[in-house]
Short mmCIF file of C-alpha atoms in Angstrom, two decimals:
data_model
loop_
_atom_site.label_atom_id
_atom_site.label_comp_id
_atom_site.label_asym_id
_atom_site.label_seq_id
_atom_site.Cartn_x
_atom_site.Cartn_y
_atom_site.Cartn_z
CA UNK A 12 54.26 -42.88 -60.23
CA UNK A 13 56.18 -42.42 -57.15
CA UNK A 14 59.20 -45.25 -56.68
CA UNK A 15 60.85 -46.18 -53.38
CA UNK A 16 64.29 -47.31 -53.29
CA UNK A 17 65.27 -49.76 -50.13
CA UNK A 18 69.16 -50.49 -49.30
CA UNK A 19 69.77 -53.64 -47.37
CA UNK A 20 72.74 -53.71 -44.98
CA UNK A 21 75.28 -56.30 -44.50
CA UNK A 22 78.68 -54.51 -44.67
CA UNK A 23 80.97 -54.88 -47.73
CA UNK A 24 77.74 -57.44 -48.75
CA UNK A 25 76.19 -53.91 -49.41
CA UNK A 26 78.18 -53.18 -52.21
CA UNK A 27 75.44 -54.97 -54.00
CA UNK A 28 72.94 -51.86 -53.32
CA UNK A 29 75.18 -50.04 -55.59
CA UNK A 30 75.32 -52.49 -58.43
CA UNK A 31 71.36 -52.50 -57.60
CA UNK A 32 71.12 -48.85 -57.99
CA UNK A 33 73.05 -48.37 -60.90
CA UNK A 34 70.75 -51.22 -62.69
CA UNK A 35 67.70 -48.99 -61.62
CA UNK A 36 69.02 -45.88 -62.92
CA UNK A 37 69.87 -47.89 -66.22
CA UNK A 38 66.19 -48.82 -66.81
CA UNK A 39 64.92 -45.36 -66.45
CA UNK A 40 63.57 -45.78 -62.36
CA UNK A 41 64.68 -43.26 -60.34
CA UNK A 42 63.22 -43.60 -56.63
CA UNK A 43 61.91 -40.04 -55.10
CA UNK A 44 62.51 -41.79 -51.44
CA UNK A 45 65.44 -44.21 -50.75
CA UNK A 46 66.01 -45.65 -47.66
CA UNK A 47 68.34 -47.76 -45.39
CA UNK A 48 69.42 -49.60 -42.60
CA UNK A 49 73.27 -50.35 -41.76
CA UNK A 50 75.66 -50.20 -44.86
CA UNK A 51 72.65 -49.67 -46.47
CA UNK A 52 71.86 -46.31 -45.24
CA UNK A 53 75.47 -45.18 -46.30
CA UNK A 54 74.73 -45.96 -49.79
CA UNK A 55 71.24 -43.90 -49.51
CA UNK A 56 72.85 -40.77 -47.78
CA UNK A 57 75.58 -41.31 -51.28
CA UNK A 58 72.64 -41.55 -53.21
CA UNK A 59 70.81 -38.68 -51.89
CA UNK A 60 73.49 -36.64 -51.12
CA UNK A 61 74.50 -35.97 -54.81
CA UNK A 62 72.87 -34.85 -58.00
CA UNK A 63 71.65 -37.55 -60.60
CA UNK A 64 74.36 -37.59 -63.07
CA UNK A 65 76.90 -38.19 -60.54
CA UNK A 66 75.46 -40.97 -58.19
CA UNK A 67 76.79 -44.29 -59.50
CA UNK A 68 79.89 -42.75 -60.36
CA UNK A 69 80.14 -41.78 -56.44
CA UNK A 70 78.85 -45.36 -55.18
CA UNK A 71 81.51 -46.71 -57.43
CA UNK A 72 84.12 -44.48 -56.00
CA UNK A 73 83.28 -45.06 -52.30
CA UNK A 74 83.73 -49.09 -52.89
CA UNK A 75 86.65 -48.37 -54.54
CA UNK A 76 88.13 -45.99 -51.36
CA UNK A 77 86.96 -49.53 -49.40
CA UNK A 78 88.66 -52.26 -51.64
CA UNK A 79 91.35 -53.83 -49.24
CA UNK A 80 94.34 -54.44 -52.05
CA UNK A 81 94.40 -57.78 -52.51
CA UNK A 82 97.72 -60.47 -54.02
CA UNK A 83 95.41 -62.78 -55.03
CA UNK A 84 95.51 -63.47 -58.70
CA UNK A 85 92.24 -64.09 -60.84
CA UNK A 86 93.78 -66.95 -62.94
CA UNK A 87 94.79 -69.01 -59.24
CA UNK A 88 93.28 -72.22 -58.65
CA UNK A 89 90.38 -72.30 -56.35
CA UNK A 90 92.19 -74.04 -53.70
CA UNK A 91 94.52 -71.17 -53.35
CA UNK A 92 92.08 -68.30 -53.56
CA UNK A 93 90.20 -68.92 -50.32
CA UNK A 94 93.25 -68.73 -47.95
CA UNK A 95 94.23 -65.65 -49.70
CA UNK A 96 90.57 -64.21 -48.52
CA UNK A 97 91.02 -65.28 -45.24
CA UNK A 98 94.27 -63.94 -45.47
CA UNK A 99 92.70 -60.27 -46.14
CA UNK A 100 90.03 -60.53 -43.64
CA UNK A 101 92.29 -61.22 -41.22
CA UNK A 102 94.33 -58.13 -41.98
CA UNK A 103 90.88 -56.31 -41.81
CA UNK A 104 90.40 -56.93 -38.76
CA UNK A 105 93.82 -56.20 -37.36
CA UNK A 106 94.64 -53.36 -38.97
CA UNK A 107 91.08 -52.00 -40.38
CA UNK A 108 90.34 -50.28 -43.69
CA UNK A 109 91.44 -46.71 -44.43
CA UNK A 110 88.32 -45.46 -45.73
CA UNK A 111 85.79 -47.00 -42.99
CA UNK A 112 87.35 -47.63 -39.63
CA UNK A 113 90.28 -47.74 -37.28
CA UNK A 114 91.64 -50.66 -34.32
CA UNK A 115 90.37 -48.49 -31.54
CA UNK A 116 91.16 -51.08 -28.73
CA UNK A 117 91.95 -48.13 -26.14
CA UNK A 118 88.22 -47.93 -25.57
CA UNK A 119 87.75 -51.46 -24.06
CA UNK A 120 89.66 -50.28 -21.22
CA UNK A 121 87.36 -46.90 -21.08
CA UNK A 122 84.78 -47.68 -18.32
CA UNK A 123 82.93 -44.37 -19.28
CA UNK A 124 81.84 -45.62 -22.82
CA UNK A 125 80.51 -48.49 -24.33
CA UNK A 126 83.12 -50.80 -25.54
CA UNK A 127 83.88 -51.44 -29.41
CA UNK A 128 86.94 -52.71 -31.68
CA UNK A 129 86.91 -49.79 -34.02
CA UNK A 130 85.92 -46.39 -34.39
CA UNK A 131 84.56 -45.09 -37.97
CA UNK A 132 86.08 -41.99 -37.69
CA UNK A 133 87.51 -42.57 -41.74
CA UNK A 134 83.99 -43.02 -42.56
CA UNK A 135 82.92 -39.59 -41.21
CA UNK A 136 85.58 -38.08 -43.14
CA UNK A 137 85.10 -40.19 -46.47
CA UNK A 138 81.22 -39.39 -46.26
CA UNK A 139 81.89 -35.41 -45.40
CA UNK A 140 84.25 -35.77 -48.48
CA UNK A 141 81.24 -37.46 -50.99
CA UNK A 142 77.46 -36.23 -49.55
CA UNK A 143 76.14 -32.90 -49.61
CA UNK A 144 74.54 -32.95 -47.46
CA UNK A 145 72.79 -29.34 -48.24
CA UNK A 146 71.22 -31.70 -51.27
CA UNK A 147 70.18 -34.35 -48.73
CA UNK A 148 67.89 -32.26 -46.94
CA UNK A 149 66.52 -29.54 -49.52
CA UNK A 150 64.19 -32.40 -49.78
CA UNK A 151 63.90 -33.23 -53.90
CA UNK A 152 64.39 -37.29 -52.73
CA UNK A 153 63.33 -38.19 -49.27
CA UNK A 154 65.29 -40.34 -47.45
CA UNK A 155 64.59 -42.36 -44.23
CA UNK A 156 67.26 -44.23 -42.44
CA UNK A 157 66.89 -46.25 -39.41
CA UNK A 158 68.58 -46.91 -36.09
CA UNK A 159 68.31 -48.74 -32.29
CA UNK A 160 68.14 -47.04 -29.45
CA UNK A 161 70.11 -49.15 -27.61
CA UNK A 162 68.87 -48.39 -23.92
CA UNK A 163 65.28 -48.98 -24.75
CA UNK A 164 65.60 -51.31 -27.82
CA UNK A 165 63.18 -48.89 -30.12
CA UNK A 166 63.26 -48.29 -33.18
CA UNK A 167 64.58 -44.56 -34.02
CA UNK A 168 63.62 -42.93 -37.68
CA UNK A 169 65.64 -40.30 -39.13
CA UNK A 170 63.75 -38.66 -42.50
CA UNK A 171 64.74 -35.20 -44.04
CA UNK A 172 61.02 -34.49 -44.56
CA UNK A 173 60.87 -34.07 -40.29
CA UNK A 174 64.46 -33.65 -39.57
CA UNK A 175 67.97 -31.77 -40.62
CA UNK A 176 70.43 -35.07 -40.95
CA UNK A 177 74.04 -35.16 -40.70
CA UNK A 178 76.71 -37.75 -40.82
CA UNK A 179 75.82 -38.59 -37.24
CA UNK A 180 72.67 -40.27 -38.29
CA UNK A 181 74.33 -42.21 -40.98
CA UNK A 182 76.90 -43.57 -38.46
CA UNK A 183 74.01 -44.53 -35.79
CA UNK A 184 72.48 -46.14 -38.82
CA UNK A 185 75.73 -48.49 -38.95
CA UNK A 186 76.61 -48.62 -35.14
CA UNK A 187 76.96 -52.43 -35.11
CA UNK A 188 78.18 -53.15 -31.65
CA UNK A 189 80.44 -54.62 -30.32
CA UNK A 190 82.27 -53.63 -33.73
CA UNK A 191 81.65 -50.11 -33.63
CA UNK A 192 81.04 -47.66 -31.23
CA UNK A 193 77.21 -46.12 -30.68
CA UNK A 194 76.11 -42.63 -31.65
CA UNK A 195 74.64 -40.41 -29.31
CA UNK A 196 71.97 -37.74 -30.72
CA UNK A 197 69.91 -35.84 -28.83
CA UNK A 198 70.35 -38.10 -25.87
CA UNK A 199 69.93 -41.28 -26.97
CA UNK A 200 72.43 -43.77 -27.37
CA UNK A 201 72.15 -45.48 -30.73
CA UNK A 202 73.32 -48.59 -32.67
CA UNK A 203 72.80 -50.46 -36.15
CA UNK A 204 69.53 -50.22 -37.25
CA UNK A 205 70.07 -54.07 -39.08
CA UNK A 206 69.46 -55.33 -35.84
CA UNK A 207 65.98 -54.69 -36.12
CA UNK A 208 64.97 -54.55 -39.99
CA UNK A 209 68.19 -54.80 -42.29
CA UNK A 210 65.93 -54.31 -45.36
CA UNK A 211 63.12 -51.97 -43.41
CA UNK A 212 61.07 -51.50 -45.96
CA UNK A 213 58.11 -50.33 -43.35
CA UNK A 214 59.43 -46.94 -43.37
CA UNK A 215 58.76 -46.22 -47.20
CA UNK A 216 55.39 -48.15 -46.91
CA UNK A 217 54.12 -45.72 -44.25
CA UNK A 218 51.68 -43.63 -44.50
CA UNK A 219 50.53 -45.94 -47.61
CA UNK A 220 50.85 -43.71 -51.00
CA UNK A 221 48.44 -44.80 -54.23
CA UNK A 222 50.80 -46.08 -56.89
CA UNK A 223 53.73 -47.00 -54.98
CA UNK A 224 56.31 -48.95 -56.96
CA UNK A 225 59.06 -50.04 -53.97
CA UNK A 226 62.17 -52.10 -55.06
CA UNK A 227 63.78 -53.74 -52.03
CA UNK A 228 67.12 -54.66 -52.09
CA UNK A 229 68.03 -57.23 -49.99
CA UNK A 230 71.71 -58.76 -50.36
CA UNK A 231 71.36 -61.96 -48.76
CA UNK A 232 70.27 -65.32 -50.58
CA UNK A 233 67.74 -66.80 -49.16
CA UNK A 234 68.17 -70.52 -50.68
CA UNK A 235 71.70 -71.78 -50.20
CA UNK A 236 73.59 -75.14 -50.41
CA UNK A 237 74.15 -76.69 -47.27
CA UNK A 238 77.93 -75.79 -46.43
CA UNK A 239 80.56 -78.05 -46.09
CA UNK A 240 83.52 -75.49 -44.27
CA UNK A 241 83.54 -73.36 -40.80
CA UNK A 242 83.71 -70.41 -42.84
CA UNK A 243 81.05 -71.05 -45.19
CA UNK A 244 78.74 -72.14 -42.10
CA UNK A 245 79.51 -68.76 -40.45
CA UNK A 246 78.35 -66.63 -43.91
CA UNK A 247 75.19 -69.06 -43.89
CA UNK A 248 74.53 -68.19 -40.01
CA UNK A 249 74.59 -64.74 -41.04
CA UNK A 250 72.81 -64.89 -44.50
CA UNK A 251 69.64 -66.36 -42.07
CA UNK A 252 70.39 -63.95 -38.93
CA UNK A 253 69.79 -61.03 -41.26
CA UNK A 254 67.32 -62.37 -43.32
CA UNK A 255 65.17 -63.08 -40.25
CA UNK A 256 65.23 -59.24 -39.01
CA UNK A 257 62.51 -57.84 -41.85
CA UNK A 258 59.88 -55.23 -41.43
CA UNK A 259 58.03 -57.98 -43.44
CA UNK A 260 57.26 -61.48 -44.26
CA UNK A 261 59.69 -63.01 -47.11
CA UNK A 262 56.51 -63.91 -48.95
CA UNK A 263 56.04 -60.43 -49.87
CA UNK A 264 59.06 -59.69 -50.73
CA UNK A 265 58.85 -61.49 -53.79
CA UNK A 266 55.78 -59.74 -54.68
CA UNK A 267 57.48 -56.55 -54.76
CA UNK A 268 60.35 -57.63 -57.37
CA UNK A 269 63.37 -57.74 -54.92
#
C-alpha cells in the first residue's frame, strides 16, 4: 500500500510536521513519498535525507538547534507570559536565530538583488550538517518539494525521481520574500512555494496511484475563536491567508484524515 506523507509550511508553526511524523512512524506508517512546501519542505529533505531509525531523533534535534532560549517561566501567570513572547519575537527579528537566518539589512541598499531582511545562510549550514543528501536522491522515498518562480508566478517542482536536489532547492522551497532572499537555479529566480499551495498535496496525487493512502499535514486551525488582541488578529489573518493557498478544497481534506 503505498503512503504519501505531506508537510505543511508555516515557519516555527511547522514544528508540528515533526510531532506529525513522529506519530506516523509510531503507528507503523511510513510514507515512500513525502513532500513539502516552505518549512515544510525542510522537514521532508530531514526526513528523507536520513535513514529510518534516525529521523525523529533528527527532526527533534533541528527544532531544538531553532528554540530561541527563552526567561519565561512555566509556572508564570498568563498575564505575564504573553509579553515575555513578544518579548522573544521581537529579539527574533532583530537579531535572528542562529540555526536559520541572519539580519542581512546590507542588501536593501543592493540595487542588483532583490531586497530581503535576512539571509538563511545558518540554515544551509545546519541542513548540510543533518541531510544526506546522497540518501535523498538514491531514490528509496521520493520526495517532491515545491517553489515560485517569482518572474512568471509558476509553479516550479523539484522531485528526486527527475532531478539531483541539493540544499538550494530546499531554500527556494522557503524563499518567503520580503523575509528572505530568492534562490536562483538554473535561471530562474525562485521564492516560497506556500505562496501558492502551503499543504500541496497535488504533487503526491499526480499521476493518480491505486491504493494511495496520503496523510496531509496541515498546521493551521481552521475553526478559531474570534480574537480579542492585535496580536491574536494577526495569527488569525495568517491561519486563513495560508489556509486559503491549497492544491485542494478543505472539504477533502477531511476525507483524507489530516
Amino acid at each position: 500500500m503505498p503512503i504519501a506523507l505531506v508537510l505543511g509550511g508555516g515557519n516555527a508553526v511547522a514544528a508540528y510536521d515533526a510531532g506529525a511524523f513522529e506519530a506516523l512512524s509510531e503507528a507503523g506508517h511510513e510514507p515512500d513519498h513525502v513532500a513539502g512546501a516552505s518549512a515544510g519542505a525542510v522537514a521532508a529533505a530531514l526526513i528523507a535525507g536520513n535513514p529510518p531509525e534516525r529521523r525523529v531523533d533528527v527532526l527533534r534535534h533541528f527544532w531544538a538547534l531553532l528554540t530561541q532560549p527563552s526567561l519565561q517561566w512555566p509556572w508564570a501567570p498568563e498575564q505575564w507570559r504573553r509579553p515575555a513572547e513578544i518579548r522573544d519575537g521581537l529579539a527574533t527579528r532583530l537579531l535572528g536565530r542562529p540555526a536559520m537566518f541572519n539580519l542581512n539589512v546590507s542588501s536593501l541598499f543592493d540595487p542588483s538583488s532583490v531586497p530581503s531582511l535576512y539571509d538563511l545562510d545558518p540554515l544551509r549550514k545546519t541542513l548540510e550538517s543533518l541531510v544526506d543528501l546522497s540518501r535523498l536522491n538514491e531514490g528509496s522515498m521520493r520526495i517532491s518539494l515545491l517553489a515560485i518562480d517569482l518572474e512568471t508566478g509558476e509553479e516550479v517542482v523539484f522531485d528526486n525521481r527527475q532531478m539531483v536536489l541539493g540544499i538550494d532547492h530546499v531554500l527556494a522551497s522557503c524563499a518567503m520574500l520580503p523575509d528572505f532572499p530568492p534562490v536562483s537555479i538554473n535561471g530562474r529566480v525562485l521564492v516560497d512555494g506556500g505562496l501558492a499551495a502551503n499543504t500541496p498535496v497535488h504533487l503526491v496525487l499526480e499521476p493518480a496511484r491505486d491504493g494511495l493512502v496520503c496523510f496531509a499535514v496541515d498546521p493551521f486551525p481552521l475553526a478559531a475563536a474570534a480574537p480579542k488582541r492585535m496580536l491574536d488578529a494577526q495569527e488569525r489573518q495568517a491561519d486563513l491567508t495560508y489556509l486559503s493557498n491549497q492544491a485542494l478544497p478543505r472539504h477533502l481534506f477531511k476525507d483524507m484524515g489530516s
